[in-house]
């Protein structure tokens, strides 16, 4: 592939112009950076798949800047989904709804549903608004690598491969949005994320999480995600025994007592901080040539559920 020049810019207007030209642009959101293109332009969408090396059967979230844009894209919104949108859009939650024909199969991978999100990041929303179209965007990482939480991460994956990176701050949450299937009688979480099950239950107390990935409804869930090059091992507070002191190891978690055993350590004061730092820590470890990353397990409630979901995927790498 020939190398192109990648413009890294703070100008939302410039980035929007590039979208209008049918090109892809990486942009910041409050969860992770996205790799966006005009959701109505199949040629532009193709460029996302190509740049990421993304399997064609993995559908892409469509991002809007205002709630009024939702009705053009969808059919039949259940009552609980209306409430969810009312209360939690804009924010780190994605809803799956029946789609309208206006959205092509390229975006939704042939499904009759569409994933919709309205980011709370002001930069993201201004960018979408100025582009004048909904923006289809997966996370802005090469497929399989940790999601990008800073523009440098996007650069390291896509420099020379995409025309533009809209530069913004480090992602506020650092983990992806919660994907909620809103096509059934009650909401079902397909991918745990920043927005918690506990909060979703306030909208519909019969909300639940789809257990295991036996039946794969979110196609992305079957691929190995979030993996650094290093081996990832999950540990609890008590089970730490490092036999081979010579291997280069790192630790991320909540417990201070580990800070001395490892060469590279990130101690987090809360699950929120853990979530925010996890992916960038993975990337930093790879840069340093670390062989094994020990990650402390957390309780699977609140955002802890999403942290454990990402940790399990990262450690399942074979
Ligand atoms: O926070 C986020 O969600 C970020 C930012 C950029 O918005 N985006 C993101 O996109 O994480 P991506 O493509 O990395 O993950 C989207 C997930 C995938 O697992 C995909 O399979 C699922 O959402 N998905 C997309 N459309 C779907 C649909 N119609 N039905 C079921 N799952 C869908
Ligand atoms: Mg992704």
Coordinates of C-alpha atoms and ligand atoms in Angstrom, one line a residue:
X1 CA 0.0 0.0 0.0
X2 CA 1.4 3.4 -0.9
X3 CA 2.0 5.7 2.0
X4 CA -0.1 8.8 2.3
X5 CA 0.5 11.9 4.4
X6 CA -1.5 11.9 7.6
X7 CA -2.6 15.3 8.8
X8 CA -2.8 15.5 12.6
X9 CA -4.9 18.6 13.3
X10 CA -6.9 20.3 16.0
X11 CA -9.2 21.8 13.4
X12 CA -12.7 20.3 13.5
X13 CA -13.6 22.1 10.3
X14 CA -10.7 20.6 8.4
X15 CA -11.4 17.1 9.6
X16 CA -15.1 17.5 8.6
X17 CA -14.1 18.6 5.1
X18 CA -12.1 15.4 4.7
X19 CA -15.2 13.4 5.7
X20 CA -17.2 15.3 3.1
X21 CA -14.6 14.3 0.5
X22 CA -15.3 10.6 1.2
X23 CA -12.2 9.9 3.3
X24 CA -11.7 8.5 6.7
X25 CA -10.8 10.6 9.8
X26 CA -9.9 9.4 13.3
X27 CA -11.5 11.5 16.0
X28 CA -11.7 11.6 19.8
X29 CA -14.6 10.5 21.9
X30 CA -15.1 10.1 25.6
X31 CA -14.7 6.3 25.4
X32 CA -11.9 5.7 22.8
X33 CA -10.9 7.3 19.5
X34 CA -13.0 6.3 16.5
X35 CA -12.1 5.8 12.8
X36 CA -14.9 7.6 11.1
X37 CA -16.4 7.9 7.6
X38 CA -19.7 9.2 6.1
X39 CA -22.2 6.5 7.0
X40 CA -24.1 7.1 3.7
X41 CA -21.0 6.5 1.5
X42 CA -20.1 2.9 0.9
X43 CA -16.8 3.7 -0.8
X44 CA -15.8 5.6 2.3
X45 CA -16.9 2.8 4.6
X46 CA -14.8 0.3 2.6
X47 CA -11.7 2.4 3.5
X48 CA -12.4 1.9 7.2
X49 CA -12.5 -1.9 6.8
X50 CA -9.3 -1.8 4.7
X51 CA -7.4 0.5 7.0
X52 CA -8.3 -1.5 10.1
X53 CA -8.0 -5.0 8.5
X54 CA -11.5 -5.5 9.9
X55 CA -13.5 -8.6 9.0
X56 CA -16.4 -7.7 6.7
X57 CA -18.9 -9.4 8.9
X58 CA -18.3 -7.1 11.8
X59 CA -20.8 -4.2 11.8
X60 CA -19.9 -0.6 12.6
X61 CA -21.5 1.8 15.1
X62 CA -23.2 4.9 13.6
X63 CA -22.5 8.1 15.5
X64 CA -24.9 11.1 15.5
X65 CA -24.7 14.6 16.9
X66 CA -28.3 15.1 17.9
X67 CA -31.2 12.9 19.0
X68 CA -33.4 14.0 16.1
X69 CA -31.0 12.2 13.7
X70 CA -32.0 8.8 15.2
X71 CA -35.5 8.5 13.7
X72 CA -34.2 8.7 10.1
X73 CA -31.9 5.7 10.7
X74 CA -34.2 3.4 12.7
X75 CA -37.6 1.8 12.8
X76 CA -39.8 0.9 15.8
X77 CA -38.1 2.1 18.9
X78 CA -39.4 0.3 22.0
X79 CA -40.5 2.3 25.0
X80 CA -37.5 1.3 27.2
X81 CA -35.1 2.3 24.4
X82 CA -36.8 5.7 24.2
X83 CA -36.2 6.1 27.9
X84 CA -32.6 5.0 27.6
X85 CA -31.9 7.5 24.8
X86 CA -33.8 10.2 26.7
X87 CA -31.8 9.7 29.8
X88 CA -28.3 8.6 28.7
X89 CA -27.7 10.1 25.2
X90 CA -25.3 11.7 24.8
X91 CA -23.0 9.3 26.6
X92 CA -20.9 6.1 26.5
X93 CA -23.8 3.8 25.5
X94 CA -24.7 2.3 22.1
X95 CA -28.2 1.1 21.2
X96 CA -29.0 -1.6 18.7
X97 CA -32.3 -0.9 16.9
X98 CA -34.1 -2.1 13.7
X99 CA -32.5 -0.2 10.9
X100 CA -34.0 1.8 8.1
X101 CA -33.0 1.1 4.5
X102 CA -31.1 4.4 4.2
X103 CA -28.2 2.7 6.0
X104 CA -26.4 0.2 3.7
X105 CA -25.5 -3.4 4.4
X106 CA -21.8 -2.4 4.3
X107 CA -22.2 -0.5 7.6
X108 CA -24.3 -3.1 9.4
X109 CA -22.7 -6.2 7.9
X110 CA -26.0 -7.4 6.4
X111 CA -27.9 -7.3 9.7
X112 CA -31.3 -5.7 9.8
X113 CA -30.3 -3.7 12.8
X114 CA -28.1 -0.7 13.4
X115 CA -25.9 0.3 16.3
X116 CA -26.3 4.0 17.3
X117 CA -24.4 6.2 19.6
X118 CA -24.3 9.9 20.4
X119 CA -21.0 10.7 22.1
X120 CA -20.9 13.1 25.0
X121 CA -17.5 14.5 23.8
X122 CA -18.1 18.0 22.5
X123 CA -15.4 17.7 19.9
X124 CA -16.9 14.5 18.6
X125 CA -20.3 16.0 18.3
X126 CA -19.1 19.2 16.6
X127 CA -17.2 17.1 14.2
X128 CA -20.2 15.0 13.3
X129 CA -22.4 18.1 13.0
X130 CA -20.0 19.9 10.7
X131 CA -19.6 16.8 8.6
X132 CA -23.4 17.0 8.0
X133 CA -23.9 13.2 8.0
X134 CA -23.9 10.4 10.5
X135 CA -20.4 9.1 11.1
X136 CA -19.9 5.3 11.0
X137 CA -16.9 4.5 13.2
X138 CA -15.3 1.5 14.9
X139 CA -12.5 2.1 17.4
X140 CA -9.4 3.6 15.7
X141 CA -7.0 0.7 16.2
X142 CA -5.7 -2.0 13.9
X143 CA -8.1 -5.0 14.4
X144 CA -7.0 -7.0 17.4
X145 CA -4.8 -4.4 19.1
X146 CA -5.9 -2.4 22.2
X147 CA -8.3 0.5 21.5
X148 CA -6.7 3.9 21.3
X149 CA -7.2 6.4 24.1
X150 CA -4.9 9.1 22.9
X151 CA -4.2 10.5 19.4
X152 CA -0.6 9.1 19.7
X153 CA -2.1 5.6 19.7
X154 CA -4.0 6.3 16.6
X155 CA -0.8 7.7 15.0
X156 CA 1.2 4.6 15.9
X157 CA -1.4 2.3 14.2
X158 CA -2.4 4.5 11.2
X159 CA 0.3 7.0 10.3
X160 CA 0.6 6.9 6.6
X161 CA -2.5 4.9 6.2
X162 CA -5.3 7.5 6.7
X163 CA -5.5 11.1 5.6
X164 CA -6.4 12.7 8.9
X165 CA -6.4 12.5 12.7
X166 CA -8.5 15.0 14.6
X167 CA -6.4 15.6 17.7
X168 CA -8.2 15.8 21.0
X169 CA -7.6 15.1 24.7
X170 CA -7.0 11.7 26.2
X171 CA -10.3 9.8 26.3
X172 CA -12.1 10.5 29.5
X173 CA -13.2 6.9 30.1
X174 CA -10.7 4.8 28.2
X175 CA -13.0 1.8 27.6
X176 CA -15.6 1.4 24.8
X177 CA -19.3 2.1 25.1
X178 CA -21.8 -0.4 26.4
X179 CA -23.6 -2.1 23.5
X180 CA -27.3 -2.6 24.4
X181 CA -29.6 -4.7 22.2
X182 CA -32.9 -2.9 22.1
X183 CA -34.7 -5.1 19.6
X184 CA -36.3 -7.5 22.1
X185 CA -38.8 -7.2 25.0
X186 CA -36.1 -6.1 27.4
X187 CA -32.7 -4.6 26.9
X188 CA -29.7 -7.0 26.7
X189 CA -26.1 -5.9 27.1
X190 CA -24.0 -7.5 24.3
X191 CA -20.8 -5.8 25.2
X192 CA -20.2 -4.5 28.7
X193 CA -18.8 -1.0 28.8
X194 CA -18.6 2.3 30.6
X195 CA -22.4 2.5 31.1
X196 CA -23.3 -0.1 33.7
X197 CA -25.9 -2.8 34.1
X198 CA -26.9 -1.2 37.4
X199 CA -27.8 2.0 35.5
X200 CA -29.6 0.1 32.8
X201 CA -31.7 -1.7 35.3
X202 CA -33.1 1.7 36.4
X203 CA -34.6 1.9 33.0
X204 CA -35.9 -1.7 32.9
X205 CA -35.3 -3.9 35.8
X206 CA -35.4 -7.0 33.6
X207 CA -32.3 -5.8 31.7
X208 CA -29.6 -8.4 31.6
X209 CA -26.3 -9.3 30.1
X210 CA -26.0 -11.9 27.4
X211 CA -24.1 -14.7 29.0
X212 CA -21.0 -16.1 27.2
X213 CA -20.5 -15.8 23.5
X214 CA -22.0 -19.1 22.5
X215 CA -24.7 -17.3 20.5
X216 CA -22.9 -14.5 18.9
X217 CA -25.1 -11.5 18.4
X218 CA -22.5 -8.8 18.4
X219 CA -20.2 -10.1 15.7
X220 CA -17.2 -8.3 17.0
X221 CA -17.3 -10.3 20.2
X222 CA -16.0 -13.4 18.5
X223 CA -12.7 -11.9 17.5
X224 CA -9.7 -11.7 19.8
X225 CA -9.7 -8.1 20.9
X226 CA -7.7 -5.8 23.0
X227 CA -4.6 -7.8 23.0
X228 CA -1.1 -6.4 23.5
X229 CA 1.8 -8.4 22.1
X230 CA 2.8 -9.3 25.7
X231 CA 1.2 -12.2 27.5
X232 CA -1.6 -11.2 29.8
X233 CA -2.1 -13.0 33.1
X234 CA -4.9 -12.3 35.5
X235 CA -4.2 -12.5 39.2
X236 CA -6.1 -12.0 42.4
X237 CA -4.7 -10.4 45.4
X238 CA -3.3 -13.6 46.8
X239 CA -2.0 -15.7 44.1
X240 CA 1.1 -14.0 43.0
X241 CA 4.2 -16.1 42.7
X242 CA 6.7 -15.1 40.0
X243 CA 9.1 -17.9 39.5
X244 CA 11.3 -16.6 36.8
X245 CA 12.5 -13.2 37.9
X246 CA 14.5 -12.8 34.7
X247 CA 11.5 -12.3 32.4
X248 CA 10.4 -8.7 32.0
X249 CA 7.1 -8.2 33.7
X250 CA 4.6 -5.5 34.4
X251 CA 1.6 -5.0 36.7
X252 CA -1.6 -3.0 36.6
X253 CA -4.2 -3.1 39.3
X254 CA -5.3 -1.6 42.6
X255 CA -3.0 -3.2 45.1
X256 CA 0.0 -1.2 46.1
X257 CA 2.0 -4.1 47.5
X258 CA 3.0 -5.2 44.0
X259 CA 4.8 -2.0 43.1
X260 CA 8.2 -3.3 44.1
X261 CA 8.1 -6.7 42.5
X262 CA 7.6 -5.5 38.9
X263 CA 9.7 -3.5 36.5
X264 CA 6.8 -1.4 35.2
X265 CA 3.8 -0.7 37.4
X266 CA 0.5 1.2 37.3
X267 CA -1.3 1.3 40.6
X268 CA -4.9 2.7 40.1
X269 CA -6.9 4.2 42.9
X270 CA -10.2 3.1 41.6
X271 CA -11.9 1.0 39.0
X272 CA -12.5 4.1 37.0
X273 CA -8.8 4.9 36.9
X274 CA -8.1 1.2 36.0
X275 CA -10.5 1.4 33.1
X276 CA -9.1 4.7 31.9
X277 CA -5.5 3.4 31.9
X278 CA -5.8 -0.2 30.9
X279 CA -5.4 0.1 27.1
X280 CA -2.7 2.7 27.2
X281 CA -0.8 0.6 29.7
X282 CA -1.0 -2.4 27.3
X283 CA 0.4 -0.2 24.5
X284 CA 3.2 1.2 26.8
X285 CA 4.2 -2.3 27.8
X286 CA 4.6 -3.4 24.2
X287 CA 6.7 -0.4 23.5
X288 CA 9.0 -1.4 26.3
X289 CA 9.3 -4.9 25.1
X290 CA 7.6 -6.4 28.2
X291 CA 6.9 -10.1 28.0
X292 CA 4.2 -10.6 30.6
X293 CA 1.6 -8.3 32.0
X294 CA 0.0 -9.2 35.3
X295 CA -3.4 -7.7 35.7
X296 CA -5.3 -7.7 39.0
X297 CA -8.8 -9.1 38.8
X298 CA -11.6 -6.8 40.0
X299 CA -15.2 -7.5 41.1
X300 CA -17.5 -7.9 38.2
X301 CA -19.9 -5.1 39.1
X302 CA -20.2 -1.5 37.9
X303 CA -17.5 -0.7 35.5
X304 CA -15.6 -3.7 36.9
X305 CA -17.6 -5.9 34.6
X306 CA -16.3 -4.2 31.5
X307 CA -12.7 -4.2 32.9
X308 CA -12.9 -8.0 33.5
X309 CA -14.5 -8.5 30.0
X310 CA -11.5 -6.8 28.4
X311 CA -9.0 -8.6 30.6
X312 CA -10.4 -12.0 29.9
X313 CA -10.2 -11.3 26.1
X314 CA -6.7 -10.0 26.4
X315 CA -5.6 -13.0 28.4
X316 CA -7.3 -15.5 26.1
X317 CA -4.9 -14.8 23.3
X318 CA -3.3 -17.9 22.1
Ligands
LIG1 O1 -17.1 3.5 22.5 C1 -17.3 2.9 21.4 O2 -18.2 2.2 21.2 C2 -16.3 3.2 20.3 C3 -16.3 4.7 19.9 C4 -15.5 5.0 18.7 O3 -17.7 5.0 19.6 N1 -16.5 2.3 19.1 C5 -16.3 1.0 19.1 O4 -16.6 0.4 17.9 O5 -15.9 0.4 20.1 P1 -16.1 -1.1 17.6 O6 -16.4 -1.3 16.1 O7 -14.7 -1.3 18.0 O8 -17.1 -2.0 18.4 C6 -18.5 -2.0 18.1 C7 -19.2 -3.3 18.6 C8 -18.6 -4.5 17.9 O9 -18.5 -5.6 18.8 C9 -19.7 -4.8 16.8 O10 -19.8 -6.1 16.4 C10 -21.0 -4.3 17.6 O11 -20.6 -3.2 18.3 N2 -22.1 -4.0 16.7 C11 -22.1 -3.0 15.7 N3 -23.3 -3.0 15.1 C12 -24.0 -4.0 15.6 C13 -25.3 -4.5 15.3 N4 -26.1 -4.0 14.4 N5 -25.8 -5.6 16.1 C14 -25.0 -6.1 17.1 N6 -23.8 -5.6 17.3 C15 -23.3 -4.6 16.6
LIG2 MG1 -13.0 -2.1 18.5

